[in-house]
Amino acid sequence: MNISVGISDWKICKPPDSLVTYALGSCVGICLYDKVRKIGGLSHIMLPDSKNCGDGLATNRMKFADTAIPDMFKKMLSTGAVKADMTAKIAGGAVMFSVATDRFNIGERNIAAVKAALGAIGIRIIAQDVGLNYGRTVFFYPENGVVKIKSTTKGEVSI
Amino acid sequence: MLEKYEDLNEMHLDVLKEIGNIGSGNASTALSAMIGREIAIHMPSIKILGFQEAIENNGSPEDIVAAVLVRLKGEVSGMILLLVEQEFAENVLNVFFGEKDIDLLKLNENDVSALTEIGNIMGSAYVSAIAQLTGLEIGVETPSFAVDMLGAIMSVPVIEFGEVSDKLLCIDKTIEIDGVSMKSNMMLIPTVDSLSNLFGKLGVDA
């Protein structure tokens, strides 16, 4: 089964299941993978930091890089993943409209926050396809750890 | 004082619908004058949507759309987002340049300028109608243009409002050209703070 991960959402699976999140813009998709036990997790974060956010709105921990990533990591550990065998691949963080009007440059901030959150839990990023100005759909196959990225202008790439 | 979109009551929603009606009416008149075709609009709908719903409201996440983003500044902040689908782009570019068989992913510079200008004119007309109605000072920033997957385009408003809300307020409408309904959604996405300004000027308790 191809399990769909929405905006501000994360899911974990094992083969033969796989994960997909559609049309990442400035959001970032984070694929965590235990290559030995073939456990995969895909998180689709929207914003960098839960601490910048209004009262009561930080309740959706899946929305932010700083909360979603450690939560998904812990869940993967509790389902049997081992940190020493885990790596990450990330994609997204584009600037959809020209930089002049994208005053927040949220794509870049999201990428930086994702890297910081992965650094904090000690997980290495082994591949990435981030930034630039186009949307990306991310497929993640825990069978072999391949992350396939589909975009409208660049076709398909696997990382 | 309104704090979140979910606090809006029936009366608020009716007022916003009327604002959408007046604004989009004005925008359509501007478009009609520009392309010399008859434009009809449907009664706008007003929706408070979760992030995923805001995308699905306009199609599938991977649908290819062109979009013009116009940011608002002044006493009403937020944005107007014009989503241009294939058929609509074909129609207007046909009027401008006699072009047929438009591929949204292969637009040339003239096509992009024309579509951006349409977004600009419609956005400005929309905003000036609201400004006239309310006496609020509302300005627009230089519009920007993108063609991509719907979900990626919609991530822009979703993210920008994500820090203050888990919902989006969309006042949207569909445009009809020469009796042919074609989907081109124009969304007014105001910030929560701006709503209090709007209601205050219109004498509606916020």
CSV table of C-alpha atoms in Angstrom, one decimal:
chain,number,residue,atom,x,y,z
A,1,MET,CA,0.0,0.0,0.0
A,2,ASN,CA,1.1,3.5,-0.8
A,3,ILE,CA,0.4,5.5,2.4
A,4,SER,CA,-0.3,9.2,1.9
A,5,VAL,CA,1.1,11.7,4.3
A,6,GLY,CA,-0.7,15.1,4.4
A,7,ILE,CA,0.5,18.6,5.3
A,8,SER,CA,1.5,18.7,8.9
A,9,ASP,CA,1.5,14.9,9.2
A,10,TRP,CA,3.9,12.0,9.5
A,11,LYS,CA,3.6,8.3,9.1
A,12,ILE,CA,5.8,5.2,9.6
A,13,CYS,CA,5.7,2.0,7.6
A,14,LYS,CA,7.5,-1.2,6.6
A,15,PRO,CA,7.7,-2.9,3.3
A,16,PRO,CA,5.8,-3.8,1.2
A,17,ASP,CA,4.1,-0.5,2.1
A,18,SER,CA,5.5,2.8,0.9
A,19,LEU,CA,5.0,6.5,1.7
A,20,VAL,CA,4.1,9.5,-0.4
A,21,THR,CA,3.5,13.1,0.2
A,22,TYR,CA,2.2,15.3,-2.6
A,23,ALA,CA,3.3,18.7,-4.0
A,24,LEU,CA,5.7,20.0,-1.4
A,25,GLY,CA,6.2,23.7,-2.0
A,26,SER,CA,8.1,25.5,0.7
A,27,CYS,CA,7.3,22.7,3.1
A,28,VAL,CA,9.9,20.0,3.7
A,29,GLY,CA,9.6,16.3,3.5
A,30,ILE,CA,11.9,14.3,5.8
A,31,CYS,CA,12.5,10.6,5.2
A,32,LEU,CA,14.0,8.7,8.2
A,33,TYR,CA,15.2,5.2,7.5
A,34,ASP,CA,16.6,2.3,9.4
A,35,LYS,CA,18.3,0.3,6.6
A,36,VAL,CA,18.7,-2.9,8.6
A,37,ARG,CA,15.2,-3.2,9.8
A,38,LYS,CA,13.7,-1.5,6.8
A,39,ILE,CA,11.6,0.9,8.8
A,40,GLY,CA,10.7,4.2,7.1
A,41,GLY,CA,9.1,7.4,8.3
A,42,LEU,CA,8.0,10.4,6.3
A,43,SER,CA,7.2,13.7,7.8
A,44,HIS,CA,5.8,16.7,6.0
A,45,ILE,CA,6.5,19.9,8.0
A,46,MET,CA,5.2,23.3,7.3
A,47,LEU,CA,7.0,25.6,9.6
A,48,PRO,CA,10.4,25.7,11.3
A,49,ASP,CA,9.8,26.4,14.9
A,50,SER,CA,6.9,25.7,17.3
A,51,LYS,CA,8.2,28.3,19.7
A,52,ASN,CA,7.4,31.2,17.3
A,53,CYS,CA,3.8,30.4,17.2
A,54,GLY,CA,0.7,31.7,19.0
A,55,ASP,CA,-0.7,30.1,22.1
A,56,GLY,CA,-2.6,27.0,21.6
A,57,LEU,CA,-1.4,26.7,18.0
A,58,ALA,CA,1.7,24.8,18.8
A,59,THR,CA,-0.6,21.8,19.7
A,60,ASN,CA,-0.2,20.3,16.3
A,61,ARG,CA,3.3,19.1,16.8
A,62,MET,CA,3.4,17.5,13.3
A,63,LYS,CA,3.4,21.0,11.8
A,64,PHE,CA,6.8,22.1,13.0
A,65,ALA,CA,10.4,20.8,12.2
A,66,ASP,CA,11.5,21.1,15.8
A,67,THR,CA,8.6,18.9,17.2
A,68,ALA,CA,7.6,16.6,14.3
A,69,ILE,CA,11.1,15.2,13.7
A,70,PRO,CA,11.9,14.1,17.3
A,71,ASP,CA,8.4,12.8,17.7
A,72,MET,CA,8.6,10.6,14.5
A,73,PHE,CA,12.1,9.5,15.5
A,74,LYS,CA,10.9,8.4,18.9
A,75,LYS,CA,8.0,6.5,17.4
A,76,MET,CA,10.4,4.8,15.0
A,77,LEU,CA,12.6,3.7,17.9
A,78,SER,CA,9.6,2.4,19.8
A,79,THR,CA,8.7,0.3,16.8
A,80,GLY,CA,12.2,-1.3,16.7
A,81,ALA,CA,14.4,1.1,14.7
A,82,VAL,CA,18.0,1.5,16.0
A,83,LYS,CA,19.5,4.9,15.9
A,84,ALA,CA,22.9,3.7,14.7
A,85,ASP,CA,21.4,2.3,11.6
A,86,MET,CA,19.3,5.4,10.8
A,87,THR,CA,19.9,8.0,8.1
A,88,ALA,CA,17.8,10.8,6.6
A,89,LYS,CA,17.0,12.1,3.2
A,90,ILE,CA,15.2,15.5,2.8
A,91,ALA,CA,13.4,17.3,-0.1
A,92,GLY,CA,11.4,20.5,-0.6
A,93,GLY,CA,11.9,23.9,0.9
A,94,ALA,CA,11.3,25.7,-2.4
A,95,VAL,CA,10.5,29.4,-3.0
A,96,MET,CA,7.3,29.2,-5.0
A,97,PHE,CA,6.9,32.9,-5.9
A,98,SER,CA,9.8,35.2,-6.7
A,99,VAL,CA,12.1,36.0,-3.8
A,100,ALA,CA,11.2,39.7,-3.8
A,101,THR,CA,7.7,39.0,-2.5
A,102,ASP,CA,8.6,35.9,-0.5
A,103,ARG,CA,9.5,38.1,2.5
A,104,PHE,CA,9.7,35.2,4.9
A,105,ASN,CA,11.9,33.0,2.7
A,106,ILE,CA,10.2,30.2,4.6
A,107,GLY,CA,11.6,27.5,2.4
A,108,GLU,CA,15.2,28.2,3.4
A,109,ARG,CA,14.2,28.6,7.1
A,110,ASN,CA,12.4,25.3,6.9
A,111,ILE,CA,15.5,23.6,5.5
A,112,ALA,CA,17.7,25.1,8.1
A,113,ALA,CA,15.3,24.0,10.9
A,114,VAL,CA,15.1,20.5,9.5
A,115,LYS,CA,18.9,20.2,9.5
A,116,ALA,CA,19.1,21.5,13.0
A,117,ALA,CA,16.4,19.1,14.3
A,118,LEU,CA,18.1,16.1,12.6
A,119,GLY,CA,21.5,17.3,14.1
A,120,ALA,CA,19.9,17.5,17.5
A,121,ILE,CA,18.9,13.8,17.4
A,122,GLY,CA,22.2,12.8,15.8
A,123,ILE,CA,20.8,11.6,12.4
A,124,ARG,CA,23.0,12.2,9.3
A,125,ILE,CA,21.5,13.5,6.1
A,126,ILE,CA,22.8,11.3,3.3
A,127,ALA,CA,20.9,12.9,0.4
A,128,GLN,CA,18.8,15.9,-0.3
A,129,ASP,CA,16.9,17.7,-3.1
A,130,VAL,CA,16.0,21.1,-1.6
A,131,GLY,CA,15.5,24.8,-2.4
A,132,LEU,CA,15.1,26.3,-5.9
A,133,ASN,CA,11.7,27.3,-7.1
A,134,TYR,CA,9.5,24.3,-7.9
A,135,GLY,CA,7.2,21.9,-6.2
A,136,ARG,CA,8.0,18.3,-5.4
A,137,THR,CA,6.1,15.1,-4.8
A,138,VAL,CA,8.1,12.6,-2.6
A,139,PHE,CA,7.8,8.8,-2.7
A,140,PHE,CA,9.7,6.9,-0.1
A,141,TYR,CA,10.2,3.1,-0.4
A,142,PRO,CA,11.4,1.4,2.8
A,143,GLU,CA,12.0,-1.7,0.8
A,144,ASN,CA,15.3,-0.2,-0.4
A,145,GLY,CA,15.4,3.3,1.1
A,146,VAL,CA,15.0,5.0,-2.3
A,147,VAL,CA,13.4,8.4,-2.3
A,148,LYS,CA,11.8,9.3,-5.7
A,149,ILE,CA,11.1,13.0,-6.3
A,150,LYS,CA,8.7,14.1,-9.0
A,151,SER,CA,8.4,17.7,-10.2
A,152,THR,CA,6.7,19.4,-13.0
A,153,THR,CA,9.8,20.9,-14.6
A,154,LYS,CA,12.6,18.4,-13.7
A,155,GLY,CA,10.8,15.1,-14.2
A,156,GLU,CA,11.7,12.4,-11.8
A,157,VAL,CA,14.9,11.9,-9.8
A,158,SER,CA,15.8,9.3,-7.2
A,159,ILE,CA,18.0,10.1,-4.2
B,1,MET,CA,-11.9,41.1,19.1
B,2,LEU,CA,-11.6,38.1,16.8
B,3,GLU,CA,-8.8,35.8,17.5
B,4,LYS,CA,-9.4,33.0,15.1
B,5,TYR,CA,-11.4,32.2,12.0
B,6,GLU,CA,-13.5,29.7,13.9
B,7,ASP,CA,-14.9,32.6,16.0
B,8,LEU,CA,-16.7,34.1,13.0
B,9,ASN,CA,-20.5,33.9,13.3
B,10,GLU,CA,-23.2,33.7,10.6
B,11,MET,CA,-23.5,37.5,10.3
B,12,HIS,CA,-19.7,37.9,9.9
B,13,LEU,CA,-19.8,35.3,7.1
B,14,ASP,CA,-22.6,37.0,5.3
B,15,VAL,CA,-20.7,40.3,5.4
B,16,LEU,CA,-17.6,38.6,4.1
B,17,LYS,CA,-19.6,37.0,1.3
B,18,GLU,CA,-20.9,40.4,0.3
B,19,ILE,CA,-17.4,41.8,0.4
B,20,GLY,CA,-16.4,38.9,-1.8
B,21,ASN,CA,-19.3,39.6,-4.1
B,22,ILE,CA,-18.5,43.2,-4.5
B,23,GLY,CA,-14.8,42.7,-4.9
B,24,SER,CA,-15.0,39.9,-7.4
B,25,GLY,CA,-17.8,41.7,-9.3
B,26,ASN,CA,-15.4,44.6,-9.7
B,27,ALA,CA,-12.6,42.3,-10.7
B,28,SER,CA,-14.6,40.6,-13.3
B,29,THR,CA,-15.7,43.9,-14.8
B,30,ALA,CA,-12.0,44.8,-15.0
B,31,LEU,CA,-11.2,41.5,-16.7
B,32,SER,CA,-14.1,41.8,-19.1
B,33,ALA,CA,-13.0,45.3,-20.2
B,34,MET,CA,-9.5,43.9,-20.7
B,35,ILE,CA,-10.3,41.0,-22.8
B,36,GLY,CA,-13.5,42.2,-24.4
B,37,ARG,CA,-15.5,39.2,-23.5
B,38,GLU,CA,-18.6,38.7,-21.4
B,39,ILE,CA,-17.8,37.5,-17.9
B,40,ALA,CA,-20.2,36.1,-15.4
B,41,ILE,CA,-19.3,35.1,-11.9
B,42,HIS,CA,-21.0,32.7,-9.5
B,43,MET,CA,-22.0,33.8,-6.1
B,44,PRO,CA,-18.8,33.6,-4.1
B,45,SER,CA,-18.5,31.0,-1.5
B,46,ILE,CA,-16.9,31.5,1.8
B,47,LYS,CA,-15.1,28.7,3.5
B,48,ILE,CA,-13.0,28.2,6.6
B,49,LEU,CA,-10.8,25.3,5.6
B,50,GLY,CA,-8.1,23.1,7.1
B,51,PHE,CA,-4.9,23.1,5.2
B,52,GLN,CA,-5.5,19.9,3.3
B,53,GLU,CA,-9.1,21.0,2.5
B,54,ALA,CA,-7.9,24.3,1.2
B,55,ILE,CA,-5.9,22.5,-1.4
B,56,GLU,CA,-8.6,19.9,-2.2
B,57,ASN,CA,-11.1,22.7,-2.5
B,58,ASN,CA,-9.3,23.6,-5.7
B,59,GLY,CA,-8.5,20.2,-7.2
B,60,SER,CA,-5.9,17.5,-6.7
B,61,PRO,CA,-2.5,18.4,-5.2
B,62,GLU,CA,-0.6,17.5,-8.4
B,63,ASP,CA,-2.9,19.5,-10.8
B,64,ILE,CA,-0.8,22.0,-12.7
B,65,VAL,CA,-2.0,25.5,-12.3
B,66,ALA,CA,-0.7,29.0,-13.0
B,67,ALA,CA,-1.1,31.4,-10.1
B,68,VAL,CA,-0.8,35.1,-9.5
B,69,LEU,CA,-0.1,36.2,-5.9
B,70,VAL,CA,-1.0,39.7,-4.9
B,71,ARG,CA,-0.2,40.7,-1.4
B,72,LEU,CA,-2.3,43.2,0.4
B,73,LYS,CA,-0.9,45.9,2.6
B,74,GLY,CA,-2.3,48.8,4.7
B,75,GLU,CA,-5.3,48.4,6.9
B,76,VAL,CA,-6.2,45.0,5.4
B,77,SER,CA,-3.4,42.5,5.1
B,78,GLY,CA,-3.4,39.1,3.6
B,79,MET,CA,-3.4,38.1,0.0
B,80,ILE,CA,-5.3,37.5,-3.1
B,81,LEU,CA,-4.5,34.4,-5.0
B,82,LEU,CA,-5.7,33.9,-8.6
B,83,LEU,CA,-5.5,30.3,-9.7
B,84,VAL,CA,-5.5,30.1,-13.5
B,85,GLU,CA,-6.4,26.7,-14.9
B,86,GLN,CA,-5.6,25.4,-18.4
B,87,GLU,CA,-8.8,26.4,-20.1
B,88,PHE,CA,-8.9,29.9,-18.6
B,89,ALA,CA,-5.3,30.5,-19.7
B,90,GLU,CA,-6.1,29.3,-23.2
B,91,ASN,CA,-9.0,31.6,-23.5
B,92,VAL,CA,-7.4,34.8,-22.3
B,93,LEU,CA,-4.1,34.1,-24.2
B,94,ASN,CA,-6.1,33.4,-27.3
B,95,VAL,CA,-7.8,36.8,-26.9
B,96,PHE,CA,-4.4,38.5,-26.4
B,97,PHE,CA,-2.1,36.8,-28.8
B,98,GLY,CA,-4.3,34.5,-30.9
B,99,GLU,CA,-2.5,31.5,-29.3
B,100,LYS,CA,-4.0,28.1,-29.2
B,101,ASP,CA,-3.0,24.9,-27.4
B,102,ILE,CA,-1.4,26.5,-24.5
B,103,ASP,CA,0.8,24.4,-22.3
B,104,LEU,CA,1.0,25.9,-18.9
B,105,LEU,CA,4.4,24.5,-18.4
B,106,LYS,CA,5.8,26.1,-21.6
B,107,LEU,CA,4.5,29.7,-21.3
B,108,ASN,CA,6.6,32.3,-23.0
B,109,GLU,CA,7.5,35.7,-21.5
B,110,ASN,CA,4.5,37.4,-23.1
B,111,ASP,CA,2.1,34.8,-21.7
B,112,VAL,CA,3.5,35.2,-18.3
B,113,SER,CA,3.3,39.0,-18.5
B,114,ALA,CA,-0.3,38.9,-19.7
B,115,LEU,CA,-1.5,36.5,-17.0
B,116,THR,CA,0.4,38.4,-14.3
B,117,GLU,CA,-1.2,41.6,-15.5
B,118,ILE,CA,-4.6,40.0,-15.4
B,119,GLY,CA,-4.0,39.0,-11.8
B,120,ASN,CA,-2.8,42.5,-11.0
B,121,ILE,CA,-5.8,44.2,-12.6
B,122,MET,CA,-8.3,41.8,-11.1
B,123,GLY,CA,-6.6,42.0,-7.7
B,124,SER,CA,-6.5,45.8,-7.7
B,125,ALA,CA,-10.1,46.0,-8.8
B,126,TYR,CA,-11.1,43.6,-6.0
B,127,VAL,CA,-9.2,45.6,-3.4
B,128,SER,CA,-10.4,49.0,-4.6
B,129,ALA,CA,-14.0,47.7,-4.2
B,130,ILE,CA,-13.4,46.7,-0.6
B,131,ALA,CA,-11.6,50.0,0.0
B,132,GLN,CA,-14.5,52.0,-1.3
B,133,LEU,CA,-17.0,50.1,0.6
B,134,THR,CA,-15.2,50.4,3.9
B,135,GLY,CA,-13.1,53.5,3.6
B,136,LEU,CA,-10.1,51.5,4.7
B,137,GLU,CA,-6.7,52.1,3.1
B,138,ILE,CA,-5.6,49.0,1.3
B,139,GLY,CA,-2.7,48.7,-1.1
B,140,VAL,CA,-1.4,45.9,-3.2
B,141,GLU,CA,2.2,44.9,-3.7
B,142,THR,CA,3.7,43.9,-7.1
B,143,PRO,CA,2.2,40.7,-8.1
B,144,SER,CA,4.2,37.5,-8.6
B,145,PHE,CA,3.6,34.6,-10.9
B,146,ALA,CA,4.2,30.9,-10.7
B,147,VAL,CA,3.2,27.7,-12.5
B,148,ASP,CA,3.4,24.5,-10.5
B,149,MET,CA,1.5,21.8,-8.7
B,150,LEU,CA,-1.6,23.1,-6.9
B,151,GLY,CA,-0.4,21.8,-3.6
B,152,ALA,CA,2.9,23.5,-3.9
B,153,ILE,CA,1.2,26.8,-4.8
B,154,MET,CA,-1.3,26.6,-2.0
B,155,SER,CA,1.5,25.9,0.5
B,156,VAL,CA,2.3,29.6,0.3
B,157,PRO,CA,-0.9,30.9,1.9
B,158,VAL,CA,-1.1,27.8,4.1
B,159,ILE,CA,2.4,28.4,5.5
B,160,GLU,CA,2.1,32.1,5.9
B,161,PHE,CA,-1.1,31.7,8.0
B,162,GLY,CA,0.2,28.6,9.7
B,163,GLU,CA,1.9,30.5,12.4
B,164,VAL,CA,-1.2,32.1,13.6
B,165,SER,CA,-3.9,29.7,12.5
B,166,ASP,CA,-4.7,26.1,11.7
B,167,LYS,CA,-7.4,27.2,9.2
B,168,LEU,CA,-7.6,29.4,6.2
B,169,LEU,CA,-10.5,31.7,5.4
B,170,CYS,CA,-11.1,31.6,1.7
B,171,ILE,CA,-13.6,33.8,-0.1
B,172,ASP,CA,-13.5,32.3,-3.6
B,173,LYS,CA,-15.5,32.3,-6.8
B,174,THR,CA,-15.6,30.8,-10.2
B,175,ILE,CA,-15.4,32.8,-13.4
B,176,GLU,CA,-17.4,32.1,-16.5
B,177,ILE,CA,-16.3,33.5,-19.9
B,178,ASP,CA,-18.9,33.9,-22.7
B,179,GLY,CA,-21.2,31.5,-21.0
B,180,VAL,CA,-18.5,28.8,-20.6
B,181,SER,CA,-17.8,28.0,-17.1
B,182,MET,CA,-14.0,27.6,-16.6
B,183,LYS,CA,-12.4,27.2,-13.3
B,184,SER,CA,-10.4,30.2,-12.3
B,185,ASN,CA,-10.6,30.7,-8.6
B,186,MET,CA,-9.8,34.0,-7.1
B,187,MET,CA,-9.3,33.8,-3.4
B,188,LEU,CA,-9.2,36.5,-0.9
B,189,ILE,CA,-7.3,35.3,2.1
B,190,PRO,CA,-7.4,38.0,4.9
B,191,THR,CA,-5.5,37.8,8.1
B,192,VAL,CA,-7.5,37.5,11.3
B,193,ASP,CA,-6.4,41.0,12.4
B,194,SER,CA,-7.7,42.5,9.2
B,195,LEU,CA,-11.1,41.1,9.8
B,196,SER,CA,-11.6,43.2,12.9
B,197,ASN,CA,-10.7,46.3,10.8
B,198,LEU,CA,-13.2,45.3,8.2
B,199,PHE,CA,-16.0,44.6,10.6
B,200,GLY,CA,-15.3,47.7,12.6
B,201,LYS,CA,-15.6,50.0,9.5
B,202,LEU,CA,-18.9,48.3,8.5
B,203,GLY,CA,-20.4,48.7,12.0
B,204,VAL,CA,-20.5,44.9,12.6
B,205,ASP,CA,-19.5,43.8,16.1
B,206,ALA,CA,-16.3,41.8,15.8
